[in-house]
Short mmCIF file of C-alpha atoms in Angstrom, two decimals:
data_model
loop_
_atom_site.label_atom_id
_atom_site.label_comp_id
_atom_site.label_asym_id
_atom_site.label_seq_id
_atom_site.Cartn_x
_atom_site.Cartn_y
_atom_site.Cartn_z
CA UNK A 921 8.86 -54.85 -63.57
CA UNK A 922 11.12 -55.03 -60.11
CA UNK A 923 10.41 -58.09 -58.59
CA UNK A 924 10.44 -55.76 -55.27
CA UNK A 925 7.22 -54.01 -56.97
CA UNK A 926 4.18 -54.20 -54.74
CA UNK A 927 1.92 -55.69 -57.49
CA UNK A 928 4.84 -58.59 -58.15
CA UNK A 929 4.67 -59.13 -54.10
CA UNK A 930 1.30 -59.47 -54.42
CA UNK A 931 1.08 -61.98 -56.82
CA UNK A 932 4.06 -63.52 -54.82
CA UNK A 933 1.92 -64.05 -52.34
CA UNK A 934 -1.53 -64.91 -53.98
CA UNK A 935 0.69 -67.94 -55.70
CA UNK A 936 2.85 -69.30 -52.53
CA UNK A 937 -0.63 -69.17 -51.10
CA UNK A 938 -2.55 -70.76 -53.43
CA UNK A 939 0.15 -73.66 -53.66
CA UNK A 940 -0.56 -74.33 -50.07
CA UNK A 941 -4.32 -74.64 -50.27
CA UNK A 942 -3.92 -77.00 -53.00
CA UNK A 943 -1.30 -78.92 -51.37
CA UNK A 944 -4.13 -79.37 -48.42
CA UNK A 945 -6.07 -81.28 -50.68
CA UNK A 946 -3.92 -83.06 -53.61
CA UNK A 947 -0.31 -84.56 -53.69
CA UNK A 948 2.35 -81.81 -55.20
CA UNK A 949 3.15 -83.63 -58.25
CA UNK A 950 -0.73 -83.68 -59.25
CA UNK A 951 -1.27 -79.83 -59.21
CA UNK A 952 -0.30 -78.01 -62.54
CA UNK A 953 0.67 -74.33 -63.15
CA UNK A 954 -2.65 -73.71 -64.78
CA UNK A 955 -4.53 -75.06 -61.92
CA UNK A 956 -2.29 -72.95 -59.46
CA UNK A 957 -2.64 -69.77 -61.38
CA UNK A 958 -6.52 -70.48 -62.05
CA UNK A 959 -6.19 -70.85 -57.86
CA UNK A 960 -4.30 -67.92 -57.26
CA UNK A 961 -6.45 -65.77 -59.49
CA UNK A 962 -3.29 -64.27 -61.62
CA UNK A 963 -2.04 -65.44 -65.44
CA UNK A 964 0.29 -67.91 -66.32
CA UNK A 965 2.45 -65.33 -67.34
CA UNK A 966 2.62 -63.61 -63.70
CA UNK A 967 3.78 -67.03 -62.49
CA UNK A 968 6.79 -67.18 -64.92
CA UNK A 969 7.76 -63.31 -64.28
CA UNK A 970 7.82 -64.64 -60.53
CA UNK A 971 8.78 -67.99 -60.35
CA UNK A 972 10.91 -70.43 -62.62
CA UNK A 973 9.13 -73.78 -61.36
CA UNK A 974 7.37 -75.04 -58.67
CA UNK A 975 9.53 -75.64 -56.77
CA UNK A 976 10.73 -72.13 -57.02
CA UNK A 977 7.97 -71.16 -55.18
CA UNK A 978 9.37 -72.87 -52.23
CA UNK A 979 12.65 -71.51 -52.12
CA UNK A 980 11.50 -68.21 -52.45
CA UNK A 981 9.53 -68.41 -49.69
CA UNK A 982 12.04 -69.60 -47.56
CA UNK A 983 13.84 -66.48 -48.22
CA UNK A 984 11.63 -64.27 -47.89
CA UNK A 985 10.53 -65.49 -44.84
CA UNK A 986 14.10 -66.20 -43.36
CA UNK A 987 15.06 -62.48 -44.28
CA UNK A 988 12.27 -60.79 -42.33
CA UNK A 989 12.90 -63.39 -39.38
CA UNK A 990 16.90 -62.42 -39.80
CA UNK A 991 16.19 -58.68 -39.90
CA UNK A 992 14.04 -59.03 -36.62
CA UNK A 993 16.68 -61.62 -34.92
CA UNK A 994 20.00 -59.19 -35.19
CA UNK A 995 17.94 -55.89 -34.07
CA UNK A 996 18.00 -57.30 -30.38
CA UNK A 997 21.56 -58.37 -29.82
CA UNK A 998 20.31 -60.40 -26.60
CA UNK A 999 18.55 -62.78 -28.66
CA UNK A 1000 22.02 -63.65 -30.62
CA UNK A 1001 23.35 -66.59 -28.16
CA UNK A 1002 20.41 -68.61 -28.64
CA UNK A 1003 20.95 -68.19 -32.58
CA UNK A 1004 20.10 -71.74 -32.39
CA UNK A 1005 17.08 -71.83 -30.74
CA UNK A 1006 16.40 -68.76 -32.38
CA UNK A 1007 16.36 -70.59 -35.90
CA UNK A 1008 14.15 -73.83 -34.61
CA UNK A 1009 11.85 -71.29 -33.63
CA UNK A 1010 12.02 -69.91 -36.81
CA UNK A 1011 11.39 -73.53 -38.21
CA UNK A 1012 8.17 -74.03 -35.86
CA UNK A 1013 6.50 -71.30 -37.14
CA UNK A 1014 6.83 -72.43 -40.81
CA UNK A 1015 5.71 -75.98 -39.02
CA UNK A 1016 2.99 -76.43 -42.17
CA UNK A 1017 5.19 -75.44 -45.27
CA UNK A 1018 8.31 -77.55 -44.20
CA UNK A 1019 5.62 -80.30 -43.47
CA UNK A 1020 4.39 -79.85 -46.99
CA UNK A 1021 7.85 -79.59 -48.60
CA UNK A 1022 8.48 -82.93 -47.09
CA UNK A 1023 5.45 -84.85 -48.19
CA UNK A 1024 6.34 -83.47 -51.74
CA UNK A 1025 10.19 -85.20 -51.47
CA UNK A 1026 11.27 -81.87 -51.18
CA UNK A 1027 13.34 -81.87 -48.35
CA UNK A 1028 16.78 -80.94 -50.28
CA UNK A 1029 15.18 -77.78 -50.49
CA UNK A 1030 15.66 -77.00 -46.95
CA UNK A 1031 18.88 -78.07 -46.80
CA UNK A 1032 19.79 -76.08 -49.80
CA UNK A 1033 17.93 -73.05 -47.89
CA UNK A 1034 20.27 -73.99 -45.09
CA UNK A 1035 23.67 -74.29 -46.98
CA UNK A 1036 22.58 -70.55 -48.83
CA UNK A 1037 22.14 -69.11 -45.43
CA UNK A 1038 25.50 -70.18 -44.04
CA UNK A 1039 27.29 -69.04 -47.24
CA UNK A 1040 26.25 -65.27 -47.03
CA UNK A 1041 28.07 -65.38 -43.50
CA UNK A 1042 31.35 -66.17 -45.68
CA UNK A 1043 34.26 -63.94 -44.95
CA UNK A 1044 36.09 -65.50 -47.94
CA UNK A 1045 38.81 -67.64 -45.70
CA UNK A 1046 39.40 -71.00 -46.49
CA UNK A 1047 39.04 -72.33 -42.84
CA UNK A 1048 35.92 -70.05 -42.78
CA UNK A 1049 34.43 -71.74 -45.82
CA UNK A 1050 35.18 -75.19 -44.84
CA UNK A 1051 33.73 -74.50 -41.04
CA UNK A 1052 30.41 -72.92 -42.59
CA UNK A 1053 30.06 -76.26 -44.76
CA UNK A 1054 30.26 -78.24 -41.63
CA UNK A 1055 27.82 -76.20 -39.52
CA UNK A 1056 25.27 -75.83 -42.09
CA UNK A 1057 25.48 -79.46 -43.00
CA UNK A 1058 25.31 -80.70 -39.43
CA UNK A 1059 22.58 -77.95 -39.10
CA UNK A 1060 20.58 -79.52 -42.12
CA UNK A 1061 21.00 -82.98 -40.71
CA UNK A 1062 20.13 -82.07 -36.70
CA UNK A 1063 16.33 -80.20 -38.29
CA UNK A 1064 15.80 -83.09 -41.55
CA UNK A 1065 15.83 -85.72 -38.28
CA UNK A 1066 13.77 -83.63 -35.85
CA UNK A 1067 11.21 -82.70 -39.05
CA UNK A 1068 11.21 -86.43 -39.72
CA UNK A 1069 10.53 -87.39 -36.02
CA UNK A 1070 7.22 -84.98 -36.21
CA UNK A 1071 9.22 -81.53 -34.85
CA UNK A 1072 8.35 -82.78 -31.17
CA UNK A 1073 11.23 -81.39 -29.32
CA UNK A 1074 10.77 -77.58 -28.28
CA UNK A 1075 13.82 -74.77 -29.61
CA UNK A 1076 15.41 -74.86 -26.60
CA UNK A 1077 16.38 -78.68 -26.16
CA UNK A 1078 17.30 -78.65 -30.05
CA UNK A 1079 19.51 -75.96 -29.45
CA UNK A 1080 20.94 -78.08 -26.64
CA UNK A 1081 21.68 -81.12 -29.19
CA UNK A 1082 22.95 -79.09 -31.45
CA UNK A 1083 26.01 -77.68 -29.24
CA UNK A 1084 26.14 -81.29 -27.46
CA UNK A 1085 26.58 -82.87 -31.24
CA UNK A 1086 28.97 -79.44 -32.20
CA UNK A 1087 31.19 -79.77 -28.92
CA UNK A 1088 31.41 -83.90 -29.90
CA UNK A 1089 32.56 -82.95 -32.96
CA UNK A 1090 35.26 -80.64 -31.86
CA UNK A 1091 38.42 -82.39 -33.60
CA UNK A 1092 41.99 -80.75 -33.31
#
């Protein structure tokens, strides 16, 4: 079956779902697949067509939810200087699951989330490469410190510190 297939999306989202009510109440590494799936109300065997691990669940969501923020951010081409601001924003509203992916130790997943975002930019160059590494990791590291400090500081003032750290950073 297409993973595209609106039964697999719905399943999809019965899981991610039911992960997040259970991560309400009990620490990540205490809920099982059979107690997710028994939570979700689909088979075990709908969770492995969908997901590899648990942690899958998380990076699929990222995507998924990154993709419909991405197609909505590059249909109004006035929104594209504040890219920045744009993608805290993004963060914000995903305030609870990046909070949960961090109580879990899970924060690498972000950052991997990150670093896969910045690489489908890629033209293929070397420079281009090495200057998409270095965005996406000071990226990663600018949102893993304001996640840690409790996400207190609004889009606008993180996109702010992030072109006041960039512009710093600006070595011939």
């Amino acid at each position: 079956m297409e993973r595209k297939h609106p039964a697999n999306l719905f399943v999809r989202e019965c899981i991610t779902t039911a992960l997040f009510q259970l991560m309400k109440k009990k620490r990540y590494e205490d809920i099982s697949i059979s107690e997710l799936v028994n939570t979700a109300g689909v088979s075990r065997n709908s969770f492995y067509r969908n997901f590899a691990s648990l942690d899958d669940i998380f990076r699929q969501y990222l995507m998924e939810r990154t993709a419909s923020w991405w197609s909505d951010f590059i249909a109004d081409p006035d929104r594209y200087i504040h890219v920045i601001a744009e993608m805290f924003q993004h963060f914000t509203d995903m305030k609870d699951e990046i909070n949960f992916m961090y109580s879990a130790g899970l924060s690498h997943l972000l950052m991997e989330h990150i670093v896969r975002c910045g690489k489908q930019s890629l033209t293929g160059e070397t420079q281009n490469a090495y200057q998409t590494a270095f965005m996406s990791g000071g990226l990663f590291g600018l949102t893993n410190e304001w996640v840690l400090r409790g996400m207190k500081e609004i889009p606008a003032e993180m996109e702010m510190l992030f072109w006041k750290q960039a512009q710093q950073s600006d070595v011939p």
